[in-house]
Amino acid sequence: MAKHPSEEPARLDANTQSDAVRLARGWLALGVLALALAGIFAILLVLARSPGLAWLFPTQGFFRTALVVHVDQSILIWFLAFAGVLWGLAPGTHPTFSRFGLAAAAIGCILVAASPFLGASTKELNNYVPVLDAPVFFWALGLFALGILIQVLTYLGGALPKVRLTDPITVGVATAAIATLIAAGSLLWSWLDIEQAGNGMSYELLFWGPGHILQFVYTQIMLVAWIWLARDLGRPLALPVHWLSALLILGALPVLAAPVIHAIYPVGTGEARLAFTTLMQFGNGLAAVPLGLLVGIALLSSQMRRDHQKLPQARALAASWTLFAAGGILAVFISGVNTIIPAHYHGSIVGVTLALMGLTYHLLPTLGLGRPTGWMARSQPWIYGGGQLLHIGGLAVSGAMGIQRKTAGAAQGLDTWQAKASMGVMGIGGLLAVIGGVLFVLVVLRAFTDRPRTDGQSSTVR
């Protein structure tokens, strides 16, 4: 019987020359380093919000500094570094330029984490890319952005012409690269607008447009991971490859409106803010909703391959889908500036993270690293995903009680046992999620150290 067209294997990893593989490993190592650094600061954040321990952090200053570094490492740097892996594996990407991009991005990542200890103390908790208002922090962000831009341009120059509609994996990776380039253009446009207005720098306005565009980038790479993992587990999505590719293109098309928004509305106007908000609200689900339904059907299918060696990938996919769906549902209940907002975006963002964790497990052998088997790899998605479900559940209930976001310690106003209980659940879930994140880092670290032997027998990560 002829093979269904959606069962054709992905060709993104066709670029398996030694230089490309080494650089892909470098980009993966950078992303995992960012997650590890984010986890350190996450521990401090959870402790700062947990009843009974908040007295250790009597001021908002420490909490806010940790929050800035945690968000930038766990979202901006981790997601874009992983995208660098995907762009690097595409046939046609030039290793020499990718090497320069990786070096710049790595220095930037390390400096972001070190900046609080190098004098960066003024916090700006703006949305999407919060900052520490100090030169060292902006040098750090600038170096990381330069490295990603080099990798994007290297990919677009060599690999983009090879993209075919018969491979939705490469289509999704290409749309993520184009959206990243548009986000960079939006950042430049916003900066020029703010400078021309002469009213001083507003980081909220600076990152508002590009921050919204980056959400499309993150969603696209998550959808790539979903499609790829479903194929790997023997249950490709029940849609021909051309339609999957069309959906991924549709999911990225709204970002083309970004230059139009900038051209019509000055960056500081309410109209500009509303336009970007509306763009994300109604545009970022065009591909995610139908593909999410297809993934849900695949997960419930009795034909899903029950391969013991692939339990880490299967569980990561299931947990990713659950968290992303929960984040989407919570968005409906947002009203006011309370902790329902972080509950929503933690669900969505962790959904992306779990998808990339699952795809990491799949790619490790392709990158010449150890295969992720054993109890640690199998339990990690459940611990991380379950912890995050408790975390966002506690935040959501607290938000319904009026607890404000971006606060810690006494500033939270935990005056009732119900509020303390809900934030206690949040703290327990957060600590479980941190443990799950640590397990992921350990699994990947073991994969780097336990590489297959030259006799052809693969090592495993226990």
Short mmCIF file of C-alpha atoms in Angstrom, two decimals, residues 20-340:
data_model
loop_
_atom_site.label_atom_id
_atom_site.label_comp_id
_atom_site.label_asym_id
_atom_site.label_seq_id
_atom_site.Cartn_x
_atom_site.Cartn_y
_atom_site.Cartn_z
CA ALA A 20 27.14 21.44 10.97
CA VAL A 21 26.57 18.79 13.64
CA ARG A 22 29.22 20.28 15.94
CA LEU A 23 27.66 23.72 15.61
CA ALA A 24 24.14 22.34 16.17
CA ARG A 25 25.45 20.74 19.35
CA GLY A 26 26.87 24.13 20.30
CA TRP A 27 23.55 25.89 19.81
CA LEU A 28 21.81 23.15 21.83
CA ALA A 29 24.38 23.47 24.61
CA LEU A 30 23.77 27.23 24.66
CA GLY A 31 20.01 26.72 24.99
CA VAL A 32 20.42 24.20 27.80
CA LEU A 33 22.86 26.54 29.56
CA ALA A 34 20.21 29.27 29.39
CA LEU A 35 17.66 26.90 30.92
CA ALA A 36 20.08 25.97 33.69
CA LEU A 37 20.75 29.63 34.48
CA ALA A 38 17.02 30.38 34.37
CA GLY A 39 16.42 27.49 36.79
CA ILE A 40 18.80 28.98 39.34
CA PHE A 41 16.92 32.26 39.29
CA ALA A 42 13.57 30.39 39.22
CA ILE A 43 14.39 28.78 42.57
CA LEU A 44 14.85 32.23 44.06
CA LEU A 45 11.60 33.44 42.51
CA VAL A 46 9.56 30.54 43.87
CA LEU A 47 11.03 30.98 47.35
CA ALA A 48 10.32 34.71 47.23
CA ARG A 49 6.61 34.05 46.61
CA SER A 50 6.07 31.04 48.86
CA PRO A 51 4.28 31.63 52.20
CA GLY A 52 6.61 31.09 55.12
CA LEU A 53 9.72 31.76 53.08
CA ALA A 54 8.96 35.20 51.67
CA TRP A 55 10.59 36.80 54.74
CA LEU A 56 13.93 35.85 53.21
CA PHE A 57 13.25 38.44 50.49
CA PRO A 58 11.85 41.51 52.29
CA THR A 59 12.39 43.87 49.36
CA GLN A 60 11.04 43.85 45.84
CA GLY A 61 14.47 44.68 44.37
CA PHE A 62 15.96 41.19 44.55
CA PHE A 63 12.76 39.56 43.31
CA ARG A 64 12.56 41.87 40.31
CA THR A 65 16.21 41.41 39.36
CA ALA A 66 15.84 37.63 39.48
CA LEU A 67 12.61 37.89 37.47
CA VAL A 68 14.30 39.84 34.66
CA VAL A 69 17.14 37.35 34.27
CA HIS A 70 14.87 34.31 34.60
CA VAL A 71 12.44 35.50 31.92
CA ASP A 72 15.12 36.46 29.42
CA GLN A 73 17.07 33.21 29.88
CA SER A 74 14.08 30.83 29.95
CA ILE A 75 12.20 32.37 27.04
CA LEU A 76 14.16 34.67 24.75
CA ILE A 77 17.55 32.93 24.90
CA TRP A 78 16.41 29.30 25.26
CA PHE A 79 13.83 29.48 22.47
CA LEU A 80 15.97 31.35 19.98
CA ALA A 81 19.05 29.23 20.74
CA PHE A 82 17.00 26.12 20.00
CA ALA A 83 15.80 27.75 16.79
CA GLY A 84 19.50 28.15 16.02
CA VAL A 85 19.81 24.35 16.21
CA LEU A 86 17.01 23.94 13.65
CA TRP A 87 18.43 26.58 11.33
CA GLY A 88 21.88 25.02 11.60
CA LEU A 89 20.65 21.53 10.68
CA ALA A 90 19.02 22.73 7.48
CA PRO A 91 21.05 21.84 4.36
CA GLY A 92 22.70 24.96 2.96
CA THR A 93 23.45 26.77 6.23
CA HIS A 94 27.10 27.86 6.19
CA PRO A 95 29.04 26.62 9.24
CA THR A 96 31.60 29.44 9.24
CA PHE A 97 29.06 32.20 9.73
CA SER A 98 27.08 30.06 12.17
CA ARG A 99 30.25 29.77 14.28
CA PHE A 100 30.48 33.56 14.62
CA GLY A 101 26.79 33.75 15.52
CA LEU A 102 27.13 31.07 18.18
CA ALA A 103 30.11 32.78 19.78
CA ALA A 104 28.34 36.15 20.01
CA ALA A 105 25.14 34.60 21.34
CA ALA A 106 27.00 32.56 23.96
CA ILE A 107 28.87 35.60 25.30
CA GLY A 108 25.59 37.49 25.44
CA CYS A 109 23.86 34.67 27.34
CA ILE A 110 26.57 34.52 29.99
CA LEU A 111 26.65 38.30 30.37
CA VAL A 112 22.87 38.45 30.89
CA ALA A 113 23.23 36.12 33.88
CA ALA A 114 26.32 37.92 35.19
CA SER A 115 24.99 41.46 34.79
CA PRO A 116 23.32 41.66 38.26
CA PHE A 117 26.75 41.01 39.74
CA LEU A 118 28.38 43.61 37.46
CA GLY A 119 26.41 46.60 38.67
CA ALA A 120 23.13 46.25 36.75
CA SER A 121 20.46 46.93 39.37
CA THR A 122 17.76 49.21 37.91
CA LYS A 123 14.85 46.97 36.92
CA GLU A 124 12.40 47.57 34.07
CA LEU A 125 9.69 44.90 34.21
CA ASN A 126 8.34 45.64 30.77
CA ASN A 127 6.54 42.91 28.86
CA TYR A 128 8.26 40.32 26.64
CA VAL A 129 11.90 41.37 27.16
CA PRO A 130 12.33 42.81 30.67
CA VAL A 131 15.65 44.56 31.19
CA LEU A 132 18.16 45.73 33.76
CA ASP A 133 18.74 49.34 32.79
CA ALA A 134 22.54 49.27 32.64
CA PRO A 135 25.09 49.28 29.79
CA VAL A 136 26.43 45.79 30.59
CA PHE A 137 22.96 44.29 30.27
CA PHE A 138 22.29 45.96 26.93
CA TRP A 139 25.69 44.85 25.64
CA ALA A 140 24.68 41.33 26.67
CA LEU A 141 21.31 41.48 24.91
CA GLY A 142 22.93 43.12 21.88
CA LEU A 143 25.54 40.38 21.53
CA PHE A 144 22.93 37.66 21.82
CA ALA A 145 20.68 39.40 19.28
CA LEU A 146 23.64 39.81 16.91
CA GLY A 147 24.43 36.10 17.16
CA ILE A 148 20.82 35.11 16.40
CA LEU A 149 20.64 37.57 13.51
CA ILE A 150 23.81 36.10 11.99
CA GLN A 151 22.36 32.59 12.28
CA VAL A 152 19.05 33.69 10.73
CA LEU A 153 20.73 35.43 7.79
CA THR A 154 23.07 32.47 7.29
CA TYR A 155 20.09 30.15 7.17
CA LEU A 156 18.01 32.38 4.88
CA GLY A 157 20.92 32.85 2.48
CA GLY A 158 21.70 29.17 2.04
CA ALA A 159 18.83 26.98 3.16
CA LEU A 160 15.68 28.95 2.32
CA PRO A 161 15.84 28.19 -1.44
CA LYS A 162 15.78 24.46 -0.60
CA VAL A 163 12.48 24.59 1.32
CA ARG A 164 9.68 22.56 -0.28
CA LEU A 165 5.96 22.42 0.52
CA THR A 166 6.24 18.63 0.69
CA ASP A 167 8.13 19.00 3.99
CA PRO A 168 6.19 20.98 6.61
CA ILE A 169 9.12 20.71 9.02
CA THR A 170 11.35 22.84 6.82
CA VAL A 171 8.45 25.17 6.03
CA GLY A 172 7.84 25.80 9.73
CA VAL A 173 11.53 26.43 10.38
CA ALA A 174 11.65 28.87 7.45
CA THR A 175 8.61 30.82 8.65
CA ALA A 176 10.17 31.08 12.12
CA ALA A 177 13.34 32.53 10.57
CA ILE A 178 11.41 35.09 8.53
CA ALA A 179 9.33 36.09 11.56
CA THR A 180 12.55 36.52 13.59
CA LEU A 181 13.91 38.85 10.93
CA ILE A 182 10.68 40.85 10.99
CA ALA A 183 10.91 41.07 14.79
CA ALA A 184 14.42 42.51 14.43
CA GLY A 185 13.11 45.07 11.95
CA SER A 186 10.27 45.95 14.31
CA LEU A 187 12.77 46.51 17.13
CA LEU A 188 14.82 48.88 14.97
CA TRP A 189 11.71 50.74 13.80
CA SER A 190 10.46 51.11 17.38
CA TRP A 191 13.81 52.43 18.57
CA LEU A 192 13.96 55.03 15.77
CA ASP A 193 10.38 56.12 16.52
CA ILE A 194 11.12 56.56 20.22
CA GLU A 195 14.33 58.46 19.54
CA GLN A 196 12.57 60.76 17.09
CA ALA A 197 9.80 61.50 19.59
CA GLY A 198 12.43 62.70 22.07
CA ASN A 199 10.47 61.78 25.19
CA GLY A 200 13.07 59.43 26.64
CA MET A 201 13.40 55.68 26.27
CA SER A 202 10.43 53.50 27.16
CA TYR A 203 11.37 49.82 27.14
CA GLU A 204 7.71 48.83 27.26
CA LEU A 205 7.17 50.61 23.95
CA LEU A 206 10.51 49.47 22.54
CA PHE A 207 9.75 45.78 22.94
CA TRP A 208 5.97 45.87 22.47
CA GLY A 209 5.95 45.33 18.70
CA PRO A 210 8.90 42.96 18.38
CA GLY A 211 7.79 41.11 21.51
CA HIS A 212 4.45 40.29 19.93
CA ILE A 213 6.15 39.14 16.72
CA LEU A 214 8.45 36.86 18.71
CA GLN A 215 5.37 35.02 20.05
CA PHE A 216 4.75 33.90 16.47
CA VAL A 217 8.34 32.63 16.26
CA TYR A 218 7.94 30.61 19.43
CA THR A 219 4.62 29.15 18.30
CA GLN A 220 6.04 28.14 14.92
CA ILE A 221 8.97 26.22 16.40
CA MET A 222 6.60 24.53 18.86
CA LEU A 223 4.38 23.41 15.98
CA VAL A 224 7.44 22.12 14.15
CA ALA A 225 8.32 20.09 17.25
CA TRP A 226 4.76 18.74 17.53
CA ILE A 227 4.67 17.58 13.90
CA TRP A 228 8.14 16.08 14.11
CA LEU A 229 7.48 14.24 17.39
CA ALA A 230 4.14 12.88 16.15
CA ARG A 231 5.95 11.43 13.13
CA ASP A 232 8.71 10.03 15.31
CA LEU A 233 6.10 8.29 17.48
CA GLY A 234 4.53 6.59 14.47
CA ARG A 235 1.40 8.71 14.30
CA PRO A 236 1.82 11.57 11.82
CA LEU A 237 -0.96 14.14 11.85
CA ALA A 238 -3.99 13.17 9.79
CA LEU A 239 -3.49 15.79 7.11
CA PRO A 240 -1.48 15.69 3.85
CA VAL A 241 1.90 17.39 3.99
CA HIS A 242 0.86 20.19 1.64
CA TRP A 243 -1.96 21.14 4.00
CA LEU A 244 0.32 21.00 7.02
CA SER A 245 2.74 23.32 5.23
CA ALA A 246 -0.12 25.63 4.27
CA LEU A 247 -1.25 25.83 7.89
CA LEU A 248 2.27 26.73 9.04
CA ILE A 249 2.48 29.45 6.40
CA LEU A 250 -0.93 30.72 7.48
CA GLY A 251 0.27 30.81 11.07
CA ALA A 252 3.15 33.12 10.16
CA LEU A 253 1.36 35.34 7.62
CA PRO A 254 0.03 37.81 10.23
CA VAL A 255 3.58 38.99 11.02
CA LEU A 256 3.65 40.64 7.60
CA ALA A 257 1.26 43.21 9.06
CA ALA A 258 3.97 44.48 11.43
CA PRO A 259 5.52 46.96 8.95
CA VAL A 260 2.03 48.22 8.09
CA ILE A 261 1.25 48.83 11.77
CA HIS A 262 4.53 50.70 12.21
CA ALA A 263 3.86 52.78 9.10
CA ILE A 264 0.35 53.79 10.17
CA TYR A 265 0.72 54.28 13.93
CA PRO A 266 3.62 55.86 15.85
CA VAL A 267 5.06 53.39 18.34
CA GLY A 268 3.93 55.32 21.43
CA THR A 269 0.25 55.50 20.55
CA GLY A 270 -2.53 53.42 22.01
CA GLU A 271 -3.54 52.46 18.49
CA ALA A 272 -0.15 50.84 17.88
CA ARG A 273 -0.32 48.87 21.13
CA LEU A 274 -3.85 47.70 20.39
CA ALA A 275 -2.94 46.73 16.82
CA PHE A 276 -0.09 44.46 17.93
CA THR A 277 -2.22 42.99 20.71
CA THR A 278 -5.03 42.23 18.27
CA LEU A 279 -2.54 40.79 15.79
CA MET A 280 -1.34 38.24 18.33
CA GLN A 281 -4.77 37.49 19.80
CA PHE A 282 -6.37 36.63 16.48
CA GLY A 283 -3.36 35.71 14.36
CA ASN A 284 -1.25 33.46 16.56
CA GLY A 285 -3.89 30.75 16.73
CA LEU A 286 -4.49 30.37 13.01
CA ALA A 287 -2.13 27.40 12.83
CA ALA A 288 -1.90 26.47 16.51
CA VAL A 289 -5.62 25.71 16.96
CA PRO A 290 -6.13 23.31 14.02
CA LEU A 291 -2.74 21.68 14.46
CA GLY A 292 -3.38 21.41 18.20
CA LEU A 293 -6.63 19.56 17.49
CA LEU A 294 -4.79 17.18 15.17
CA VAL A 295 -2.11 16.57 17.80
CA GLY A 296 -4.80 15.90 20.40
CA ILE A 297 -6.39 13.32 18.09
CA ALA A 298 -2.99 11.70 17.50
CA LEU A 299 -2.30 11.53 21.24
CA LEU A 300 -5.62 9.81 21.88
CA SER A 301 -5.17 7.38 19.01
CA SER A 302 -4.64 3.74 19.91
CA GLN A 303 -2.23 3.55 16.99
CA MET A 304 0.31 5.81 18.70
CA ARG A 305 3.50 3.76 18.84
CA ARG A 306 4.16 2.43 22.35
CA ASP A 307 7.94 2.35 22.07
CA HIS A 308 9.54 2.17 25.52
CA GLN A 309 12.67 3.90 24.23
CA LYS A 310 10.59 6.83 23.03
CA LEU A 311 8.64 7.43 26.24
CA PRO A 312 10.52 10.71 26.91
CA GLN A 313 9.42 12.09 23.54
CA ALA A 314 5.84 10.83 23.90
CA ARG A 315 5.44 12.21 27.41
CA ALA A 316 6.99 15.54 26.46
CA LEU A 317 4.57 15.87 23.55
CA ALA A 318 1.56 15.04 25.74
CA ALA A 319 2.67 17.43 28.49
CA SER A 320 3.42 20.17 25.96
CA TRP A 321 -0.04 19.89 24.41
CA THR A 322 -1.72 19.91 27.84
CA LEU A 323 0.16 22.97 29.15
CA PHE A 324 -0.29 24.95 25.93
CA ALA A 325 -4.02 24.20 25.93
CA ALA A 326 -4.31 25.18 29.60
CA GLY A 327 -2.54 28.46 28.89
CA GLY A 328 -4.95 29.19 26.06
CA ILE A 329 -7.99 28.47 28.22
CA LEU A 330 -6.72 30.69 31.04
CA ALA A 331 -6.35 33.59 28.59
CA VAL A 332 -10.15 33.74 28.42
CA PHE A 333 -10.33 34.57 32.15
CA ILE A 334 -7.80 37.43 32.17
CA SER A 335 -9.31 40.53 33.74
CA GLY A 336 -7.17 43.15 35.42
CA VAL A 337 -3.49 43.01 36.34
CA ASN A 338 -3.37 39.89 38.52
CA THR A 339 -1.64 36.52 38.59
CA ILE A 340 -4.01 34.99 36.04
#
